[in-house]
């Protein structure tokens, strides 16, 4: 084993915890100095009120994204280009967060929080049709609220490898665990969006590791090649995990009769990862 391989193995042991959760299956959070007025919180609502409030809050969250959200997320999905200063794999999905309009995002987050707080104090509707709608909009509000954490997780990507691994371990583990809770949602759109996000968590972590600058000790061509080969070998299981989640997304959408745009994005992940795996 060459000296370049040992530190790679050490740092990536911690990263494995992030991506092991992928098989179970955030826009930047509003800034603290936002001076936009916040309406007094009134949590007194019944199930019908909550349905309306949840739909409005989700729409407000989407509207806070300049140019429109991508399946609820304020991100763009690009393909990674080669970078000789790193081990970047050309063609790998690269998530880029577009900051939301801060005042609008603040109000939307407050509205989502109000809905989720109120849902703990009222009973679901007795009528089965209304109850289904209630469960649907509540799950959508929960996922929208989690998207703030998702976007913050993607946007904050340190360049230092040790810090990167530690930070992505904590954030990725929390997100994948939270997203796994939507696997059995009665709302197909929520289930498929959660699966897509889970695959994106894995591909983002994979991309972040590969695109981090190589150490100074691996700058010459031979050491660079050895370092990158070891790194790609270490993260190869992550490619499989992300691919499996994206395929699960596709298959589950077919089983549940869902044909929204999220399905094609899951398929795109599979296609991109296929090219990476063949390198």
Coordinates of C-alpha atoms in Angstrom, one line a residue:
X1 CA 0.0 0.0 0.0
X2 CA 1.4 3.4 -0.9
X3 CA 1.6 6.2 1.7
X4 CA -1.0 8.2 -0.1
X5 CA -3.7 5.5 0.5
X6 CA -3.6 5.5 4.3
X7 CA -5.0 8.9 5.0
X8 CA -7.7 8.4 2.5
X9 CA -8.9 5.3 4.2
X10 CA -8.8 7.0 7.6
X11 CA -10.9 10.0 6.6
X12 CA -13.4 8.0 4.6
X13 CA -14.2 5.5 7.4
X14 CA -16.3 8.3 8.9
X15 CA -17.9 9.2 5.7
X16 CA -19.3 5.7 5.3
X17 CA -21.9 6.4 8.0
X18 CA -23.5 9.1 5.8
X19 CA -24.1 6.8 2.9
X20 CA -25.0 3.6 4.7
X21 CA -28.3 5.4 5.5
X22 CA -29.0 5.9 1.9
X23 CA -30.5 2.5 1.5
X24 CA -33.3 3.4 3.8
X25 CA -34.5 5.5 1.7
X26 CA -32.3 23.1 2.4
X27 CA -32.2 26.9 0.3
X28 CA -30.1 28.4 2.8
X29 CA -32.0 28.9 6.1
X30 CA -33.3 32.4 6.6
X31 CA -30.6 34.8 8.0
X32 CA -30.9 35.9 11.6
X33 CA -30.7 39.6 10.7
X34 CA -33.8 39.6 8.5
X35 CA -35.9 42.7 9.4
X36 CA -39.0 41.6 7.6
X37 CA -42.1 41.9 9.9
X38 CA -43.5 38.6 11.1
X39 CA -47.2 38.3 11.7
X40 CA -48.3 37.1 15.2
X41 CA -48.6 33.4 15.3
X42 CA -52.2 32.1 15.6
X43 CA -52.2 28.3 16.1
X44 CA -56.0 28.0 16.6
X45 CA -57.1 26.2 13.5
X46 CA -59.1 23.1 12.6
X47 CA -58.2 20.4 10.0
X48 CA -59.7 22.4 7.1
X49 CA -57.8 25.5 8.1
X50 CA -54.6 23.5 8.3
X51 CA -55.1 22.1 4.8
X52 CA -55.4 25.6 3.4
X53 CA -52.5 27.0 5.5
X54 CA -50.2 24.1 4.6
X55 CA -50.9 24.5 0.9
X56 CA -50.3 28.3 1.1
X57 CA -47.1 27.8 3.1
X58 CA -45.6 25.3 0.6
X59 CA -46.5 27.7 -2.3
X60 CA -44.8 30.6 -0.5
X61 CA -41.7 28.5 0.1
X62 CA -41.6 27.6 -3.6
X63 CA -42.2 31.2 -4.6
X64 CA -39.2 32.4 -2.5
X65 CA -36.9 30.7 -5.0
X66 CA -35.8 33.1 -7.8
X67 CA -36.6 31.6 -11.1
X68 CA -38.7 28.8 -9.6
X69 CA -37.9 25.8 -7.6
X70 CA -36.8 22.4 -8.9
X71 CA -39.3 19.9 -7.5
X72 CA -39.5 22.1 -4.4
X73 CA -35.7 22.7 -4.0
X74 CA -33.9 25.9 -4.9
X75 CA -31.1 24.0 -6.7
X76 CA -29.6 23.5 -10.1
X77 CA -28.3 20.1 -11.1
X78 CA -25.2 20.4 -13.3
X79 CA -22.6 17.9 -14.5
X80 CA -19.2 18.1 -13.0
X81 CA -16.3 19.0 -15.3
X82 CA -12.8 17.6 -14.9
X83 CA -10.5 19.4 -12.5
X84 CA -6.7 18.5 -12.5
X85 CA -6.4 20.0 -9.0
X86 CA -8.8 17.4 -7.6
X87 CA -10.1 13.9 -8.3
X88 CA -13.4 15.3 -9.8
X89 CA -15.2 12.8 -11.9
X90 CA -16.6 14.4 -15.1
X91 CA -20.3 13.8 -15.5
X92 CA -21.1 13.4 -11.8
X93 CA -24.2 15.4 -10.7
X94 CA -23.2 18.7 -9.0
X95 CA -25.8 20.4 -7.0
X96 CA -25.7 24.2 -6.9
X97 CA -27.9 26.1 -4.4
X98 CA -29.6 29.3 -5.5
X99 CA -30.2 31.5 -2.4
X100 CA -33.8 32.2 -1.8
X101 CA -35.2 35.7 -1.4
X102 CA -34.5 36.1 2.4
X103 CA -37.6 38.0 3.6
X104 CA -40.0 35.7 1.6
X105 CA -38.1 32.6 2.8
X106 CA -38.4 33.9 6.4
X107 CA -42.1 34.3 6.2
X108 CA -42.6 30.9 4.4
X109 CA -40.5 29.1 7.1
X110 CA -42.6 30.7 9.9
X111 CA -45.8 29.7 8.1
X112 CA -44.5 26.1 7.7
X113 CA -43.6 26.0 11.4
X114 CA -47.0 27.3 12.4
X115 CA -48.7 24.5 10.4
X116 CA -46.5 21.8 11.9
X117 CA -47.0 23.1 15.4
X118 CA -50.8 23.3 14.9
X119 CA -50.9 19.8 13.5
X120 CA -49.8 18.5 16.9
X121 CA -52.9 20.0 18.6
X122 CA -55.8 19.0 16.3
X123 CA -57.3 15.7 15.3
X124 CA -57.2 14.5 11.7
X125 CA -60.6 14.7 9.8
X126 CA -63.0 11.8 10.2
X127 CA -64.0 12.0 6.6
X128 CA -61.7 9.6 4.7
X129 CA -61.4 11.8 1.6
X130 CA -60.6 14.9 3.7
X131 CA -58.3 12.8 5.9
X132 CA -56.2 11.8 2.8
X133 CA -55.9 15.4 1.7
X134 CA -54.9 16.4 5.2
X135 CA -52.2 13.8 5.4
X136 CA -50.9 14.8 1.9
X137 CA -50.6 18.5 2.6
X138 CA -49.0 17.8 6.0
X139 CA -46.4 15.6 4.5
X140 CA -45.7 18.1 1.8
X141 CA -45.2 20.8 4.5
X142 CA -42.9 18.6 6.5
X143 CA -40.7 17.9 3.4
X144 CA -40.7 21.6 2.4
X145 CA -39.5 22.5 5.9
X146 CA -36.7 19.9 5.7
X147 CA -35.7 21.3 2.4
X148 CA -34.3 24.4 4.2
X149 CA -31.8 22.0 5.9
X150 CA -31.1 20.2 2.7
X151 CA -30.1 23.4 0.9
X152 CA -28.0 24.6 3.8
X153 CA -26.2 21.2 3.8
X154 CA -25.4 21.4 0.1
X155 CA -24.4 25.1 0.2
X156 CA -21.9 24.7 3.0
X157 CA -19.1 22.6 1.5
X158 CA -15.7 23.1 3.1
X159 CA -12.6 22.7 1.0
X160 CA -10.5 21.0 3.7
X161 CA -11.0 17.2 3.4
X162 CA -11.0 16.4 7.1
X163 CA -13.6 19.2 7.9
X164 CA -15.6 18.2 4.8
X165 CA -15.8 14.5 5.8
X166 CA -16.8 15.4 9.4
X167 CA -19.4 18.0 8.4
X168 CA -21.0 15.9 5.6
X169 CA -21.1 12.9 7.9
X170 CA -23.2 14.8 10.5
X171 CA -25.5 16.6 8.0
X172 CA -25.9 13.7 5.6
X173 CA -26.8 11.2 8.3
X174 CA -29.4 13.5 9.7
X175 CA -31.0 14.2 6.4
X176 CA -31.1 10.6 5.2
X177 CA -32.7 9.6 8.4
X178 CA -35.3 12.3 8.2
X179 CA -36.0 11.6 4.6
X180 CA -36.5 7.9 5.3
X181 CA -39.6 8.9 7.3
X182 CA -41.4 9.7 4.0
X183 CA -40.9 6.3 2.5
X184 CA -44.4 5.2 3.5
X185 CA -46.2 8.5 2.9
X186 CA -49.7 8.3 1.5
X187 CA -48.7 11.0 -1.0
X188 CA -46.8 9.5 -3.9
X189 CA -45.2 12.9 -4.8
X190 CA -43.8 13.2 -1.3
X191 CA -42.4 9.7 -1.4
X192 CA -40.7 10.1 -4.8
X193 CA -39.3 13.6 -3.9
X194 CA -37.9 12.2 -0.7
X195 CA -36.2 9.3 -2.6
X196 CA -34.8 11.8 -5.1
X197 CA -33.4 14.0 -2.3
X198 CA -31.9 10.9 -0.6
X199 CA -30.1 10.0 -3.9
X200 CA -28.9 13.6 -4.2
X201 CA -27.5 13.6 -0.6
X202 CA -25.4 10.6 -1.6
X203 CA -24.3 12.0 -5.0
X204 CA -23.5 15.4 -3.4
X205 CA -21.3 13.8 -0.7
X206 CA -19.6 11.7 -3.4
X207 CA -19.0 14.8 -5.6
X208 CA -17.8 16.9 -2.6
X209 CA -15.2 14.3 -1.7
X210 CA -14.0 13.8 -5.3
X211 CA -13.8 17.5 -6.1
X212 CA -11.9 18.5 -2.9
X213 CA -8.4 19.6 -3.6
X214 CA -5.8 16.8 -3.4
X215 CA -3.2 17.1 -0.6
X216 CA 0.1 18.9 -1.3
X217 CA 1.8 15.5 -1.0
X218 CA -0.2 14.2 -4.0
X219 CA 0.6 17.0 -6.4
X220 CA 3.0 15.3 -8.8
X221 CA 1.4 13.2 -11.5
X222 CA 2.3 9.8 -10.0
X223 CA 1.1 10.6 -6.5
X224 CA -2.0 12.3 -7.9
X225 CA -3.0 9.2 -9.8
X226 CA -2.4 7.0 -6.8
X227 CA -4.4 9.2 -4.5
X228 CA -7.3 9.5 -6.8
X229 CA -7.4 5.8 -7.6
X230 CA -7.6 5.1 -3.9
X231 CA -10.2 7.7 -3.3
X232 CA -12.4 6.4 -6.1
X233 CA -12.0 2.8 -4.8
X234 CA -13.1 4.0 -1.3
X235 CA -16.2 5.7 -2.5
X236 CA -17.2 3.1 -5.1
X237 CA -19.9 1.7 -2.7
X238 CA -21.4 5.1 -2.5
X239 CA -22.0 5.1 -6.2
X240 CA -23.9 1.8 -5.8
X241 CA -26.0 3.1 -2.9
X242 CA -26.9 6.4 -4.7
X243 CA -27.8 4.4 -7.8
X244 CA -29.9 1.9 -5.9
X245 CA -32.0 4.7 -4.3
X246 CA -32.5 6.4 -7.7
X247 CA -33.7 3.1 -9.1
X248 CA -36.0 2.6 -6.1
X249 CA -37.4 6.0 -6.9
X250 CA -38.1 5.0 -10.5
X251 CA -39.6 1.6 -9.6
X252 CA -41.8 2.9 -6.7
X253 CA -43.1 5.7 -8.9
X254 CA -44.2 3.1 -11.5
X255 CA -45.8 0.9 -8.8
X256 CA -47.8 3.9 -7.4
X257 CA -48.7 5.3 -10.8
X258 CA -46.8 8.5 -10.3
X259 CA -45.3 10.2 -13.4
X260 CA -44.1 13.6 -12.2
X261 CA -40.9 15.3 -13.3
X262 CA -39.0 13.9 -10.3
X263 CA -39.0 10.5 -11.9
X264 CA -37.0 11.7 -14.9
X265 CA -34.5 13.3 -12.5
X266 CA -34.1 10.0 -10.7
X267 CA -33.4 8.4 -14.1
X268 CA -30.9 11.1 -14.8
X269 CA -29.0 10.2 -11.6
X270 CA -28.8 6.6 -12.8
X271 CA -27.5 7.6 -16.2
X272 CA -24.9 9.9 -14.7
X273 CA -23.7 7.4 -12.2
X274 CA -23.6 4.8 -14.9
X275 CA -21.0 6.9 -16.8
X276 CA -19.0 7.4 -13.6
X277 CA -19.0 3.6 -12.8
X278 CA -17.6 2.8 -16.2
X279 CA -14.6 5.1 -15.8

